[in-house]
XYZ file of C-alpha atoms in Angstrom:
286
model
C -16.985 38.259 -2.595
C -14.344 40.065 -0.485
C -12.443 38.535 2.393
C -14.222 39.010 5.704
C -12.633 39.142 9.147
C -14.984 39.059 12.100
C -14.642 38.747 15.822
C -11.648 39.605 17.939
C -9.514 38.441 20.811
C -11.175 40.634 23.432
C -14.306 38.560 23.954
C -12.751 35.142 23.212
C -10.790 34.863 26.462
C -12.301 33.392 29.605
C -11.051 32.229 33.008
C -11.127 28.728 31.537
C -8.872 29.532 28.547
C -9.052 30.848 25.010
C -11.919 30.042 22.666
C -10.526 30.547 19.183
C -11.894 29.745 15.737
C -10.645 30.305 12.214
C -12.687 29.605 9.080
C -11.114 29.879 5.626
C -12.585 29.311 2.201
C -10.715 29.111 -1.111
C -12.333 29.307 -4.544
C -11.065 29.117 -8.089
C -11.767 32.171 -10.209
C -10.522 31.786 -13.763
C -6.914 30.611 -13.303
C -6.531 32.005 -9.777
C -7.168 30.358 -6.403
C -8.651 33.045 -4.182
C -9.122 33.268 -0.407
C -12.781 34.324 -0.378
C -13.647 33.615 3.250
C -11.664 34.562 6.331
C -13.456 34.615 9.655
C -11.831 34.493 13.048
C -12.675 34.561 16.696
C -9.899 34.906 19.246
C -6.175 34.401 18.608
C -6.190 32.578 15.285
C -5.347 34.503 12.129
C -4.338 34.422 8.503
C -2.955 37.779 7.432
C -3.267 37.421 3.663
C -2.999 34.986 0.795
C 0.449 34.640 -0.762
C 1.321 33.637 -4.343
C 5.000 32.627 -4.475
C 4.374 30.271 -7.420
C 1.781 32.216 -9.387
C -1.985 32.588 -9.333
C -2.888 28.900 -9.395
C -1.881 28.141 -5.786
C -2.857 30.231 -2.780
C -0.449 29.932 0.168
C -1.468 30.942 3.681
C 0.306 30.960 7.041
C -1.804 30.117 10.080
C -0.922 32.350 13.015
C -1.621 31.629 16.676
C -0.138 34.606 18.586
C -0.145 32.891 22.026
C 2.318 30.418 20.417
C 0.825 27.448 22.212
C -2.276 25.750 23.585
C -2.674 26.047 27.340
C -4.992 24.220 29.717
C -8.611 25.132 29.049
C -8.012 26.385 25.493
C -10.315 25.305 22.681
C -9.207 25.921 19.086
C -11.189 25.151 15.935
C -9.917 25.471 12.366
C -12.239 24.997 9.403
C -10.849 25.123 5.853
C -12.782 24.539 2.642
C -11.282 24.386 -0.845
C -13.681 24.765 -3.742
C -13.827 22.889 -7.029
C -10.561 23.175 -8.942
C -8.933 25.467 -6.359
C -5.522 24.783 -4.813
C -4.401 25.931 -1.353
C -1.264 25.336 0.726
C -1.341 26.039 4.455
C 1.510 25.963 6.942
C 2.566 27.429 10.290
C 5.460 29.731 11.234
C 6.895 27.313 13.811
C 6.228 24.373 16.055
C 2.894 24.231 17.830
C 3.025 23.757 21.578
C 0.748 22.016 24.050
C 1.575 23.500 27.458
C 1.225 21.949 30.894
C -2.494 21.761 31.556
C -2.670 22.457 35.325
C -5.814 20.358 35.605
C -7.648 21.840 32.611
C -7.861 19.828 29.367
C -7.312 21.573 26.035
C -8.544 20.731 22.545
C -7.889 21.493 18.901
C -10.362 20.499 16.197
C -9.366 20.784 12.533
C -11.887 20.225 9.747
C -10.728 20.295 6.137
C -12.909 19.828 3.069
C -11.822 19.712 -0.573
C -14.247 19.723 -3.499
C -13.859 17.761 -6.735
C -10.611 18.542 -8.613
C -9.443 20.690 -5.698
C -6.118 20.294 -3.885
C -5.139 21.032 -0.301
C -1.624 20.819 1.081
C -1.825 20.878 4.887
C 1.799 21.292 5.994
C 1.989 22.504 9.602
C 5.260 22.215 11.468
C 5.510 19.777 14.363
C 3.403 19.855 17.540
C 5.367 19.750 20.783
C 3.679 18.181 23.828
C 5.042 19.488 27.130
C 5.259 17.226 30.141
C 1.962 17.534 32.028
C -0.111 18.481 28.968
C -3.709 17.286 28.748
C -4.881 17.530 25.172
C -7.226 16.244 22.522
C -6.493 16.883 18.831
C -8.670 15.823 15.912
C -8.115 16.133 12.164
C -11.097 15.441 9.903
C -10.556 15.570 6.126
C -13.511 15.331 3.725
C -12.700 14.853 0.040
C -15.055 14.863 -2.936
C -14.578 13.322 -6.369
C -10.976 13.634 -7.538
C -9.812 15.955 -4.763
C -6.210 15.566 -3.599
C -4.894 15.981 -0.057
C -1.301 16.027 1.218
C -0.858 16.452 4.969
C 1.804 16.446 7.697
C 1.043 15.158 11.197
C 4.184 15.270 13.360
C 4.432 15.084 17.167
C 7.200 15.587 19.726
C 6.724 14.271 23.272
C 8.590 16.461 25.750
C 11.282 19.063 25.114
C 14.396 16.988 24.583
C 16.604 20.057 24.151
C 15.844 20.863 27.793
C 16.095 17.278 28.930
C 12.332 17.048 29.424
C 10.476 13.802 28.821
C 6.743 13.224 28.547
C 6.271 11.339 31.816
C 2.996 12.850 33.018
C -0.131 13.917 31.202
C -2.349 12.879 28.329
C -2.480 13.442 24.588
C -5.273 11.943 22.478
C -5.181 12.305 18.709
C -7.554 11.215 15.959
C -7.339 11.439 12.165
C -10.117 10.644 9.734
C -9.932 10.974 5.952
C -13.036 10.243 3.884
C -13.773 10.467 0.168
C -17.361 10.980 -0.946
C -18.440 10.125 2.579
C -16.579 6.806 2.746
C -13.629 6.512 5.174
C -10.247 5.785 3.578
C -8.115 6.315 6.702
C -9.044 6.307 10.384
C -6.521 6.365 13.201
C -6.639 7.134 16.915
C -3.870 7.368 19.505
C -4.183 7.582 23.275
C -0.888 8.598 24.837
C -0.286 8.655 28.595
C 3.008 9.905 29.923
C 3.224 7.207 32.593
C 2.235 4.326 30.278
C 5.113 1.813 30.064
C 3.779 0.704 26.672
C 5.270 3.865 25.128
C 8.595 2.080 25.448
C 7.346 -1.014 23.633
C 8.678 -1.643 20.125
C 5.064 -2.242 19.068
C 4.168 1.324 20.080
C 6.890 4.016 20.085
C 9.904 2.030 21.277
C 10.777 4.879 23.614
C 10.950 7.387 20.750
C 9.941 10.962 21.474
C 9.167 12.021 17.880
C 6.622 10.324 15.637
C 4.238 11.179 12.854
C 2.837 10.581 9.397
C 2.808 12.102 5.953
C -0.625 11.340 4.475
C -1.406 11.548 0.773
C -4.941 10.882 -0.455
C -5.422 10.770 -4.227
C -7.290 8.672 -6.765
C -4.168 7.354 -8.494
C -1.068 6.501 -6.475
C 1.010 4.126 -8.567
C 3.790 1.764 -7.580
C 6.438 3.961 -9.208
C 5.630 6.841 -6.887
C 5.679 4.572 -3.848
C 9.054 3.173 -4.850
C 10.485 6.668 -5.344
C 9.369 7.584 -1.821
C 10.841 4.402 -0.384
C 14.206 5.330 -1.864
C 14.248 8.445 0.358
C 15.295 7.794 3.969
C 15.433 10.043 7.050
C 18.910 11.043 8.213
C 18.037 9.931 11.751
C 15.321 7.681 13.133
C 13.197 5.174 11.262
C 10.933 5.780 8.285
C 8.610 3.567 6.253
C 6.244 4.120 3.323
C 3.040 2.167 2.715
C 0.420 2.264 -0.028
C -3.240 1.620 0.730
C -6.190 2.012 -1.668
C -6.180 5.689 -2.626
C -3.648 6.515 0.077
C 0.093 6.788 0.614
C 1.288 6.827 4.232
C 4.840 7.591 5.370
C 5.620 6.934 9.057
C 8.446 8.340 11.157
C 9.680 7.241 14.574
C 12.783 8.544 16.301
C 14.124 11.365 18.460
C 14.959 14.047 15.894
C 12.170 16.429 14.897
C 14.373 18.179 12.365
C 15.219 14.901 10.626
C 11.541 13.972 10.534
C 10.566 17.371 9.161
C 13.227 17.241 6.432
C 12.215 13.699 5.459
C 8.553 14.693 5.144
C 9.581 17.706 3.053
C 11.709 15.477 0.795
C 8.791 13.079 0.287
C 6.475 15.999 -0.411
C 8.928 17.171 -3.087
C 8.541 13.748 -4.743
C 4.779 13.446 -4.374
C 3.792 16.968 -5.360
C 4.956 16.989 -8.988
C 3.686 13.448 -9.497
C 0.150 14.162 -8.293
C -0.280 17.931 -8.658
C 1.972 18.587 -11.657
C 3.848 21.265 -9.767
C 7.446 21.310 -8.487
C 7.944 21.709 -4.764
C 7.791 25.330 -3.614
C 8.763 25.285 0.084
C 7.094 28.060 2.075
C 9.634 30.771 2.828
C 8.625 30.714 6.507
C 10.268 27.277 6.818
C 13.663 28.935 6.480
C 13.209 31.428 9.320
């Protein structure tokens, strides 16, 4: 089955914002993981599958030409990985949630991985501008012995410009389930004017926070200890093991330090669970 690209940007724009959708499907054929489905509507794209580490792993870079999510935009990403296939997805740079100007925006991501499949969801950080009004959901459905490794990193305000997140709203939700049973559920409701953001029980005034999430059948104590021996160069990091789940948390003010720490943990986790050395996407170096 060949790759299929449908739709276009011309009829996805409206006075209320962009309506964009991207659907990808990966399948294992012999020893090769193949991108068999590629459908898009509006400004979401994947140009082609890349194979920097051989046929077994299909890499793809998610492109959003507007470079950010503005008020009124609605983005949906749907990725499925078939039995025994292995896909790695990333982005070319930080995502941006622009000032909303009274119009809420949303991004819905749905990921599904079949038995013995693997998905590495490694987007770069999401930057929330002051005055943004957004809702972001990540729903991961795993079957059998599927493995998932994912980054979820957020920056509140543009610190390089002296901007803080003092106005606006950002709601996030993550759900990971295996064979229909939830293994991780988390929701956050962030308000720029909420004094609780400065509480040590919440963000402690930090502007950068996020999680590395690893869902696999067997996460042993040795792997957890190896991850705990790796520390971020700035900010605070902690690693926790739950049934079938490893969670690494970051809180601080340095997105680069958080990103490098997540990448270092990924380089520990990947060979242990996927039997492959880390192969950082080349786009990370640009």
